Short mmCIF file of N, CA and C and ligand atoms in Angstrom, two decimals:
data_model
loop_
_atom_site.label_atom_id
_atom_site.label_comp_id
_atom_site.label_asym_id
_atom_site.label_seq_id
_atom_site.Cartn_x
_atom_site.Cartn_y
_atom_site.Cartn_z
N MET A 1 -14.38 -6.72 -6.20
CA MET A 1 -13.37 -7.66 -6.65
C MET A 1 -14.02 -8.85 -7.35
N SER A 2 -13.52 -9.18 -8.51
CA SER A 2 -14.16 -10.21 -9.32
C SER A 2 -13.70 -11.62 -8.97
N GLN A 3 -12.61 -11.71 -8.18
CA GLN A 3 -12.04 -13.04 -7.95
C GLN A 3 -12.86 -13.85 -6.95
N GLU A 4 -12.72 -15.18 -7.06
CA GLU A 4 -13.38 -16.05 -6.09
C GLU A 4 -12.76 -15.85 -4.71
N LYS A 5 -13.59 -16.02 -3.71
CA LYS A 5 -13.11 -15.81 -2.34
C LYS A 5 -12.08 -16.87 -1.95
N GLN A 6 -10.95 -16.41 -1.40
CA GLN A 6 -9.95 -17.34 -0.88
C GLN A 6 -10.47 -17.95 0.42
N ALA A 7 -10.21 -19.22 0.63
CA ALA A 7 -10.71 -19.91 1.82
C ALA A 7 -10.23 -19.24 3.11
N ASN A 8 -9.00 -18.75 3.11
CA ASN A 8 -8.41 -18.18 4.32
C ASN A 8 -8.46 -16.65 4.34
N TYR A 9 -9.25 -16.06 3.46
CA TYR A 9 -9.30 -14.60 3.35
C TYR A 9 -10.45 -14.04 4.18
N ASP A 10 -10.15 -13.08 5.07
CA ASP A 10 -11.19 -12.43 5.88
C ASP A 10 -11.66 -11.16 5.17
N ASP A 11 -12.89 -11.21 4.69
CA ASP A 11 -13.44 -10.10 3.91
C ASP A 11 -13.67 -8.84 4.75
N ASN A 12 -13.44 -8.93 6.05
CA ASN A 12 -13.61 -7.76 6.93
C ASN A 12 -12.29 -7.13 7.33
N ASN A 13 -11.18 -7.55 6.68
CA ASN A 13 -9.91 -6.89 7.02
C ASN A 13 -9.97 -5.43 6.55
N ILE A 14 -9.09 -4.61 7.13
CA ILE A 14 -9.18 -3.16 6.94
C ILE A 14 -9.03 -2.74 5.47
N PHE A 15 -8.19 -3.44 4.71
CA PHE A 15 -8.00 -3.07 3.31
C PHE A 15 -9.19 -3.53 2.45
N ALA A 16 -9.80 -4.64 2.81
CA ALA A 16 -11.03 -5.07 2.12
C ALA A 16 -12.12 -4.03 2.32
N LYS A 17 -12.18 -3.47 3.53
CA LYS A 17 -13.18 -2.43 3.82
C LYS A 17 -12.90 -1.17 2.99
N MET A 18 -11.62 -0.85 2.80
CA MET A 18 -11.29 0.31 1.94
C MET A 18 -11.77 0.06 0.51
N LEU A 19 -11.51 -1.15 0.01
CA LEU A 19 -11.92 -1.47 -1.37
C LEU A 19 -13.43 -1.44 -1.53
N LYS A 20 -14.14 -1.73 -0.44
CA LYS A 20 -15.62 -1.69 -0.49
C LYS A 20 -16.16 -0.29 -0.22
N GLY A 21 -15.25 0.66 0.05
CA GLY A 21 -15.67 2.04 0.31
C GLY A 21 -16.26 2.23 1.69
N GLU A 22 -15.92 1.35 2.61
CA GLU A 22 -16.53 1.41 3.96
C GLU A 22 -15.73 2.27 4.94
N ILE A 23 -14.43 2.47 4.66
CA ILE A 23 -13.64 3.34 5.55
C ILE A 23 -12.78 4.28 4.69
N PRO A 24 -12.49 5.48 5.23
CA PRO A 24 -11.73 6.47 4.45
C PRO A 24 -10.23 6.17 4.38
N TYR A 25 -9.60 6.73 3.37
CA TYR A 25 -8.15 6.61 3.22
C TYR A 25 -7.70 7.74 2.29
N HIS A 26 -6.39 8.00 2.27
CA HIS A 26 -5.85 9.07 1.41
C HIS A 26 -5.31 8.43 0.13
N LYS A 27 -6.14 8.52 -0.92
CA LYS A 27 -5.81 7.83 -2.18
C LYS A 27 -4.70 8.54 -2.94
N VAL A 28 -3.77 7.72 -3.45
CA VAL A 28 -2.68 8.23 -4.29
C VAL A 28 -2.95 7.89 -5.75
N TYR A 29 -3.46 6.68 -6.00
CA TYR A 29 -3.66 6.21 -7.37
C TYR A 29 -4.62 5.02 -7.35
N GLU A 30 -5.40 4.89 -8.43
CA GLU A 30 -6.28 3.72 -8.55
C GLU A 30 -6.44 3.36 -10.01
N ASP A 31 -6.46 2.08 -10.31
CA ASP A 31 -6.88 1.61 -11.64
C ASP A 31 -7.75 0.38 -11.46
N ASP A 32 -8.03 -0.34 -12.53
CA ASP A 32 -9.00 -1.44 -12.41
C ASP A 32 -8.49 -2.60 -11.57
N LYS A 33 -7.17 -2.72 -11.39
CA LYS A 33 -6.63 -3.87 -10.63
C LYS A 33 -5.92 -3.51 -9.34
N THR A 34 -5.65 -2.23 -9.11
CA THR A 34 -4.88 -1.83 -7.91
C THR A 34 -5.41 -0.55 -7.28
N LEU A 35 -5.00 -0.35 -6.02
CA LEU A 35 -5.28 0.88 -5.29
C LEU A 35 -4.01 1.22 -4.48
N ALA A 36 -3.60 2.50 -4.53
CA ALA A 36 -2.44 2.96 -3.74
C ALA A 36 -2.91 4.07 -2.82
N PHE A 37 -2.46 4.03 -1.56
CA PHE A 37 -2.89 5.03 -0.56
C PHE A 37 -1.80 5.22 0.48
N MET A 38 -1.92 6.31 1.24
CA MET A 38 -0.92 6.62 2.27
C MET A 38 -1.07 5.65 3.45
N ASP A 39 0.07 5.16 3.95
CA ASP A 39 0.07 4.36 5.18
C ASP A 39 -0.22 5.28 6.36
N ILE A 40 -1.16 4.88 7.20
CA ILE A 40 -1.60 5.74 8.30
C ILE A 40 -0.58 5.80 9.46
N MET A 41 0.29 4.78 9.53
CA MET A 41 1.36 4.75 10.55
C MET A 41 2.70 4.58 9.83
N PRO A 42 3.13 5.64 9.12
CA PRO A 42 4.29 5.51 8.22
C PRO A 42 5.59 5.25 8.95
N GLN A 43 6.46 4.50 8.26
CA GLN A 43 7.81 4.24 8.80
C GLN A 43 8.79 5.30 8.33
N ALA A 44 8.34 6.17 7.42
CA ALA A 44 9.08 7.35 6.98
C ALA A 44 8.06 8.23 6.27
N LYS A 45 8.40 9.50 6.11
CA LYS A 45 7.52 10.44 5.39
C LYS A 45 7.29 9.94 3.96
N GLY A 46 6.01 9.85 3.56
CA GLY A 46 5.69 9.47 2.19
C GLY A 46 5.48 7.98 1.98
N HIS A 47 5.30 7.22 3.06
CA HIS A 47 5.09 5.75 3.01
C HIS A 47 3.74 5.45 2.33
N VAL A 48 3.81 4.69 1.25
CA VAL A 48 2.61 4.36 0.46
C VAL A 48 2.41 2.84 0.45
N LEU A 49 1.15 2.41 0.45
CA LEU A 49 0.79 1.00 0.31
C LEU A 49 0.07 0.79 -1.01
N ILE A 50 0.37 -0.33 -1.66
CA ILE A 50 -0.32 -0.68 -2.92
C ILE A 50 -0.98 -2.03 -2.73
N ILE A 51 -2.27 -2.08 -3.03
CA ILE A 51 -3.00 -3.36 -2.86
C ILE A 51 -3.64 -3.76 -4.19
N PRO A 52 -3.75 -5.09 -4.41
CA PRO A 52 -4.47 -5.58 -5.58
C PRO A 52 -5.96 -5.65 -5.29
N LYS A 53 -6.77 -5.54 -6.32
CA LYS A 53 -8.22 -5.73 -6.17
C LYS A 53 -8.52 -7.21 -6.35
N GLN A 54 -7.83 -7.99 -5.56
CA GLN A 54 -7.98 -9.45 -5.55
C GLN A 54 -7.90 -9.89 -4.10
N GLN A 55 -8.67 -10.91 -3.75
CA GLN A 55 -8.67 -11.39 -2.37
C GLN A 55 -7.48 -12.29 -2.12
N ALA A 56 -6.32 -11.68 -1.93
CA ALA A 56 -5.08 -12.41 -1.67
C ALA A 56 -4.61 -12.08 -0.26
N VAL A 57 -4.34 -13.09 0.53
CA VAL A 57 -3.82 -12.87 1.89
C VAL A 57 -2.36 -12.43 1.82
N ASP A 58 -1.59 -13.15 1.01
CA ASP A 58 -0.17 -12.81 0.86
C ASP A 58 0.31 -13.20 -0.53
N LEU A 59 1.62 -13.19 -0.72
CA LEU A 59 2.19 -13.43 -2.05
C LEU A 59 1.77 -14.77 -2.63
N ALA A 60 1.57 -15.77 -1.77
CA ALA A 60 1.21 -17.11 -2.26
C ALA A 60 -0.11 -17.09 -3.04
N ASP A 61 -1.01 -16.18 -2.67
CA ASP A 61 -2.34 -16.12 -3.32
C ASP A 61 -2.38 -15.21 -4.54
N LEU A 62 -1.37 -14.38 -4.69
CA LEU A 62 -1.46 -13.31 -5.69
C LEU A 62 -1.38 -13.87 -7.11
N GLU A 63 -2.40 -13.58 -7.91
CA GLU A 63 -2.43 -14.08 -9.28
C GLU A 63 -1.51 -13.25 -10.16
N PRO A 64 -0.93 -13.89 -11.19
CA PRO A 64 0.07 -13.20 -12.02
C PRO A 64 -0.39 -11.85 -12.56
N GLU A 65 -1.63 -11.76 -13.03
CA GLU A 65 -2.09 -10.48 -13.61
C GLU A 65 -2.14 -9.39 -12.53
N PHE A 66 -2.44 -9.78 -11.30
CA PHE A 66 -2.49 -8.78 -10.22
C PHE A 66 -1.07 -8.47 -9.72
N ALA A 67 -0.19 -9.47 -9.74
CA ALA A 67 1.21 -9.23 -9.37
C ALA A 67 1.82 -8.21 -10.34
N THR A 68 1.55 -8.40 -11.61
CA THR A 68 2.06 -7.46 -12.63
C THR A 68 1.47 -6.08 -12.40
N ALA A 69 0.17 -6.02 -12.15
CA ALA A 69 -0.51 -4.73 -11.97
C ALA A 69 0.04 -4.00 -10.74
N VAL A 70 0.28 -4.74 -9.66
CA VAL A 70 0.83 -4.11 -8.44
C VAL A 70 2.20 -3.51 -8.74
N LEU A 71 3.02 -4.25 -9.46
CA LEU A 71 4.37 -3.72 -9.76
C LEU A 71 4.32 -2.54 -10.72
N MET A 72 3.40 -2.56 -11.68
CA MET A 72 3.26 -1.42 -12.60
C MET A 72 2.83 -0.17 -11.82
N THR A 73 1.92 -0.35 -10.88
CA THR A 73 1.50 0.78 -10.04
C THR A 73 2.66 1.23 -9.15
N ALA A 74 3.41 0.26 -8.63
CA ALA A 74 4.56 0.60 -7.77
C ALA A 74 5.57 1.46 -8.53
N LYS A 75 5.80 1.16 -9.79
CA LYS A 75 6.75 1.96 -10.57
C LYS A 75 6.27 3.41 -10.70
N LYS A 76 4.97 3.58 -10.90
CA LYS A 76 4.39 4.94 -10.99
C LYS A 76 4.55 5.67 -9.66
N VAL A 77 4.19 4.98 -8.59
CA VAL A 77 4.23 5.61 -7.26
C VAL A 77 5.67 5.95 -6.89
N MET A 78 6.60 5.04 -7.16
CA MET A 78 8.00 5.30 -6.80
C MET A 78 8.55 6.52 -7.55
N ALA A 79 8.22 6.63 -8.82
CA ALA A 79 8.68 7.79 -9.59
C ALA A 79 8.12 9.08 -8.98
N ALA A 80 6.87 9.02 -8.56
CA ALA A 80 6.23 10.19 -7.94
C ALA A 80 6.88 10.51 -6.59
N GLN A 81 7.17 9.48 -5.80
CA GLN A 81 7.83 9.70 -4.50
C GLN A 81 9.19 10.36 -4.70
N ARG A 82 9.96 9.88 -5.68
CA ARG A 82 11.29 10.47 -5.92
C ARG A 82 11.17 11.94 -6.29
N GLN A 83 10.15 12.25 -7.09
CA GLN A 83 9.94 13.64 -7.52
C GLN A 83 9.47 14.51 -6.36
N VAL A 84 8.46 14.06 -5.66
CA VAL A 84 7.82 14.88 -4.61
C VAL A 84 8.73 15.04 -3.39
N PHE A 85 9.36 13.95 -2.97
CA PHE A 85 10.15 14.00 -1.72
C PHE A 85 11.64 14.24 -1.97
N GLU A 86 11.99 14.33 -3.25
CA GLU A 86 13.38 14.63 -3.65
C GLU A 86 14.37 13.71 -2.95
N ARG A 87 14.04 12.42 -2.96
CA ARG A 87 15.05 11.46 -2.48
C ARG A 87 15.04 10.22 -3.36
N GLU A 88 16.22 9.70 -3.58
CA GLU A 88 16.41 8.59 -4.51
C GLU A 88 16.03 7.24 -3.87
N GLY A 89 16.30 7.12 -2.57
CA GLY A 89 16.13 5.83 -1.91
C GLY A 89 14.69 5.51 -1.56
N ILE A 90 14.18 4.45 -2.15
CA ILE A 90 12.80 4.00 -1.88
C ILE A 90 12.86 2.52 -1.52
N ILE A 91 12.41 2.17 -0.33
CA ILE A 91 12.39 0.76 0.10
C ILE A 91 11.10 0.11 -0.37
N GLN A 92 11.24 -1.04 -1.04
CA GLN A 92 10.08 -1.86 -1.42
C GLN A 92 10.04 -3.03 -0.45
N MET A 93 8.94 -3.15 0.31
CA MET A 93 8.86 -4.16 1.37
C MET A 93 7.51 -4.86 1.31
N GLN A 94 7.49 -6.12 1.69
CA GLN A 94 6.21 -6.85 1.70
C GLN A 94 6.33 -8.03 2.65
N LEU A 95 5.45 -8.10 3.63
CA LEU A 95 5.53 -9.12 4.67
C LEU A 95 4.51 -10.23 4.43
N ASN A 96 4.97 -11.47 4.57
CA ASN A 96 4.10 -12.65 4.38
C ASN A 96 3.97 -13.43 5.68
N GLY A 97 2.79 -13.36 6.29
CA GLY A 97 2.53 -14.13 7.51
C GLY A 97 2.85 -13.36 8.77
N SER A 98 2.12 -13.70 9.85
CA SER A 98 2.29 -12.97 11.11
C SER A 98 3.70 -13.14 11.67
N GLU A 99 4.33 -14.28 11.38
CA GLU A 99 5.69 -14.50 11.87
C GLU A 99 6.65 -13.46 11.27
N ALA A 100 6.35 -13.05 10.04
CA ALA A 100 7.18 -12.03 9.38
C ALA A 100 6.82 -10.63 9.86
N GLY A 101 5.69 -10.51 10.59
CA GLY A 101 5.26 -9.20 11.08
C GLY A 101 4.05 -8.65 10.34
N GLN A 102 3.50 -9.44 9.41
CA GLN A 102 2.31 -8.97 8.68
C GLN A 102 1.16 -8.75 9.66
N THR A 103 0.49 -7.58 9.51
CA THR A 103 -0.59 -7.25 10.43
C THR A 103 -1.94 -7.10 9.73
N VAL A 104 -1.93 -6.86 8.43
CA VAL A 104 -3.18 -6.78 7.67
C VAL A 104 -3.13 -7.87 6.60
N PHE A 105 -4.16 -8.73 6.61
CA PHE A 105 -4.08 -9.94 5.80
C PHE A 105 -4.81 -9.82 4.47
N HIS A 106 -4.49 -8.72 3.78
CA HIS A 106 -4.78 -8.53 2.35
C HIS A 106 -3.44 -8.11 1.77
N TYR A 107 -2.92 -8.86 0.80
CA TYR A 107 -1.59 -8.57 0.24
C TYR A 107 -1.39 -7.07 0.02
N HIS A 108 -0.23 -6.55 0.39
CA HIS A 108 0.10 -5.15 0.10
C HIS A 108 1.61 -4.96 0.00
N LEU A 109 1.99 -4.09 -0.90
CA LEU A 109 3.39 -3.72 -1.10
C LEU A 109 3.61 -2.37 -0.43
N HIS A 110 4.67 -2.30 0.39
CA HIS A 110 5.06 -1.02 1.00
C HIS A 110 6.09 -0.35 0.10
N LEU A 111 5.94 0.96 -0.13
CA LEU A 111 6.98 1.75 -0.80
C LEU A 111 7.33 2.89 0.15
N ILE A 112 8.55 2.86 0.67
CA ILE A 112 8.92 3.77 1.76
C ILE A 112 10.14 4.60 1.37
N PRO A 113 9.97 5.92 1.23
CA PRO A 113 11.13 6.77 0.93
C PRO A 113 12.04 6.85 2.16
N SER A 114 13.08 6.05 2.16
CA SER A 114 13.96 5.96 3.33
C SER A 114 15.19 5.13 2.99
N SER A 115 16.14 5.15 3.90
CA SER A 115 17.24 4.20 3.89
C SER A 115 16.89 3.10 4.89
N ILE A 116 17.33 1.88 4.65
CA ILE A 116 17.09 0.77 5.58
C ILE A 116 17.70 1.08 6.96
N HIS A 117 18.70 1.95 6.97
CA HIS A 117 19.39 2.31 8.22
C HIS A 117 18.65 3.39 9.02
N GLU A 118 17.62 4.00 8.39
CA GLU A 118 16.89 5.09 9.06
C GLU A 118 15.43 4.74 9.31
N LEU A 119 15.03 3.55 8.88
CA LEU A 119 13.62 3.18 8.88
C LEU A 119 13.00 3.24 10.28
N GLY A 120 11.82 3.86 10.38
CA GLY A 120 11.12 3.93 11.66
C GLY A 120 10.46 2.60 12.01
N ARG A 121 9.85 2.54 13.17
CA ARG A 121 9.20 1.30 13.62
C ARG A 121 7.95 1.00 12.80
N HIS A 122 7.62 -0.29 12.73
CA HIS A 122 6.54 -0.76 11.87
C HIS A 122 5.17 -0.57 12.53
N ALA A 123 4.29 0.20 11.86
CA ALA A 123 2.89 0.33 12.26
C ALA A 123 2.72 0.74 13.73
N VAL A 124 3.42 1.80 14.13
CA VAL A 124 3.36 2.23 15.54
C VAL A 124 2.78 3.63 15.70
N THR A 125 3.30 4.61 14.93
CA THR A 125 2.93 6.00 15.19
C THR A 125 2.01 6.56 14.10
N GLN A 126 0.83 7.04 14.52
CA GLN A 126 -0.14 7.62 13.58
C GLN A 126 0.38 8.94 13.04
N ALA A 127 0.24 9.14 11.74
CA ALA A 127 0.65 10.40 11.12
C ALA A 127 -0.48 11.42 11.19
N ASP A 128 -0.13 12.69 11.00
CA ASP A 128 -1.12 13.76 10.95
C ASP A 128 -1.96 13.60 9.67
N GLN A 129 -3.27 13.62 9.83
CA GLN A 129 -4.18 13.36 8.69
C GLN A 129 -4.06 14.43 7.60
N THR A 130 -3.87 15.69 8.02
CA THR A 130 -3.76 16.78 7.03
C THR A 130 -2.48 16.61 6.21
N GLU A 131 -1.39 16.23 6.89
CA GLU A 131 -0.13 16.00 6.17
C GLU A 131 -0.28 14.83 5.18
N LEU A 132 -0.95 13.77 5.62
CA LEU A 132 -1.16 12.62 4.72
C LEU A 132 -1.98 13.03 3.51
N ALA A 133 -3.02 13.82 3.74
CA ALA A 133 -3.87 14.28 2.64
C ALA A 133 -3.07 15.12 1.65
N ASN A 134 -2.21 15.99 2.17
CA ASN A 134 -1.38 16.83 1.30
C ASN A 134 -0.41 16.00 0.48
N MET A 135 0.22 15.04 1.14
CA MET A 135 1.18 14.18 0.42
C MET A 135 0.47 13.37 -0.67
N ALA A 136 -0.71 12.85 -0.35
CA ALA A 136 -1.47 12.07 -1.34
C ALA A 136 -1.78 12.93 -2.56
N LYS A 137 -2.18 14.17 -2.32
CA LYS A 137 -2.49 15.09 -3.43
C LYS A 137 -1.26 15.33 -4.30
N GLN A 138 -0.13 15.57 -3.65
CA GLN A 138 1.11 15.83 -4.39
C GLN A 138 1.52 14.62 -5.23
N LEU A 139 1.40 13.44 -4.63
CA LEU A 139 1.78 12.22 -5.36
C LEU A 139 0.83 11.96 -6.54
N THR A 140 -0.45 12.17 -6.30
CA THR A 140 -1.44 11.97 -7.38
C THR A 140 -1.13 12.91 -8.55
N ALA A 141 -0.81 14.16 -8.21
CA ALA A 141 -0.50 15.14 -9.27
C ALA A 141 0.77 14.74 -10.02
N ALA A 142 1.77 14.25 -9.28
CA ALA A 142 3.03 13.85 -9.93
C ALA A 142 2.81 12.65 -10.86
N ILE A 143 1.94 11.72 -10.45
CA ILE A 143 1.65 10.56 -11.30
C ILE A 143 0.93 11.00 -12.58
N ALA A 144 0.09 12.00 -12.46
CA ALA A 144 -0.71 12.45 -13.61
C ALA A 144 0.11 13.21 -14.66
N THR A 145 1.31 13.67 -14.28
CA THR A 145 2.09 14.47 -15.25
C THR A 145 3.04 13.61 -16.06
P1 5GP B 201 1.80 -5.18 7.40
O1 5GP B 201 2.19 -5.25 8.84
O2 5GP B 201 0.59 -6.04 7.18
O3 5GP B 201 2.92 -5.45 6.43
O4 5GP B 201 1.42 -3.68 7.10
C1 5GP B 201 0.17 -3.13 7.37
C2 5GP B 201 0.32 -1.65 7.19
O5 5GP B 201 -0.95 -1.09 7.17
C3 5GP B 201 1.12 -0.97 8.31
O6 5GP B 201 2.22 -0.27 7.76
C4 5GP B 201 0.10 -0.05 8.96
O7 5GP B 201 0.65 1.16 9.36
C5 5GP B 201 -0.94 0.12 7.87
N1 5GP B 201 -2.30 0.34 8.34
C6 5GP B 201 -2.93 -0.32 9.35
N2 5GP B 201 -4.19 0.13 9.50
C7 5GP B 201 -4.36 1.09 8.55
C8 5GP B 201 -5.46 1.93 8.20
O8 5GP B 201 -6.54 1.89 8.77
N3 5GP B 201 -5.26 2.81 7.18
C9 5GP B 201 -4.07 2.89 6.50
N4 5GP B 201 -4.01 3.79 5.51
N5 5GP B 201 -3.01 2.12 6.80
C10 5GP B 201 -3.16 1.22 7.82
#
């Protein structure tokens, strides 16, 4: 990440470690400013997270060029989710601060194929790794077409 370190940013958070290649994840999409991957404790099948390659704790820190890049990636991922999971409803969610329920302090956008009335619990149940890998492959292929 080329940006200056934020004073309140912990460089050892789990998403920072992913960006440094220190821990594995199921990649859906990557470009020079963003990374999209499967959420390991999904609130519905096909739950994807999009992060900027900027040291932002939450929305307050997010620079305009990275905000734009995150949304451009979100549009790609959402189109792929609609195609792969054959459902129209995609929830876009983003939590700011622990009071809101934020648990990882590197800005991230959630894209969840679900209805707000069916949404599962937040960050509770681990998904099957093989299923996550398969979904990531399908989404990556859909984005590429
Ligand atoms: P937050 O609570 O900060 O809005 O969301 C953090 C999200 O990160 C949760 O949905 C949680 O399931 C997900 N998460 C936490 N640890 C990991 C991890 O190690 N790998 C992946 N892929 N997702 C994670």
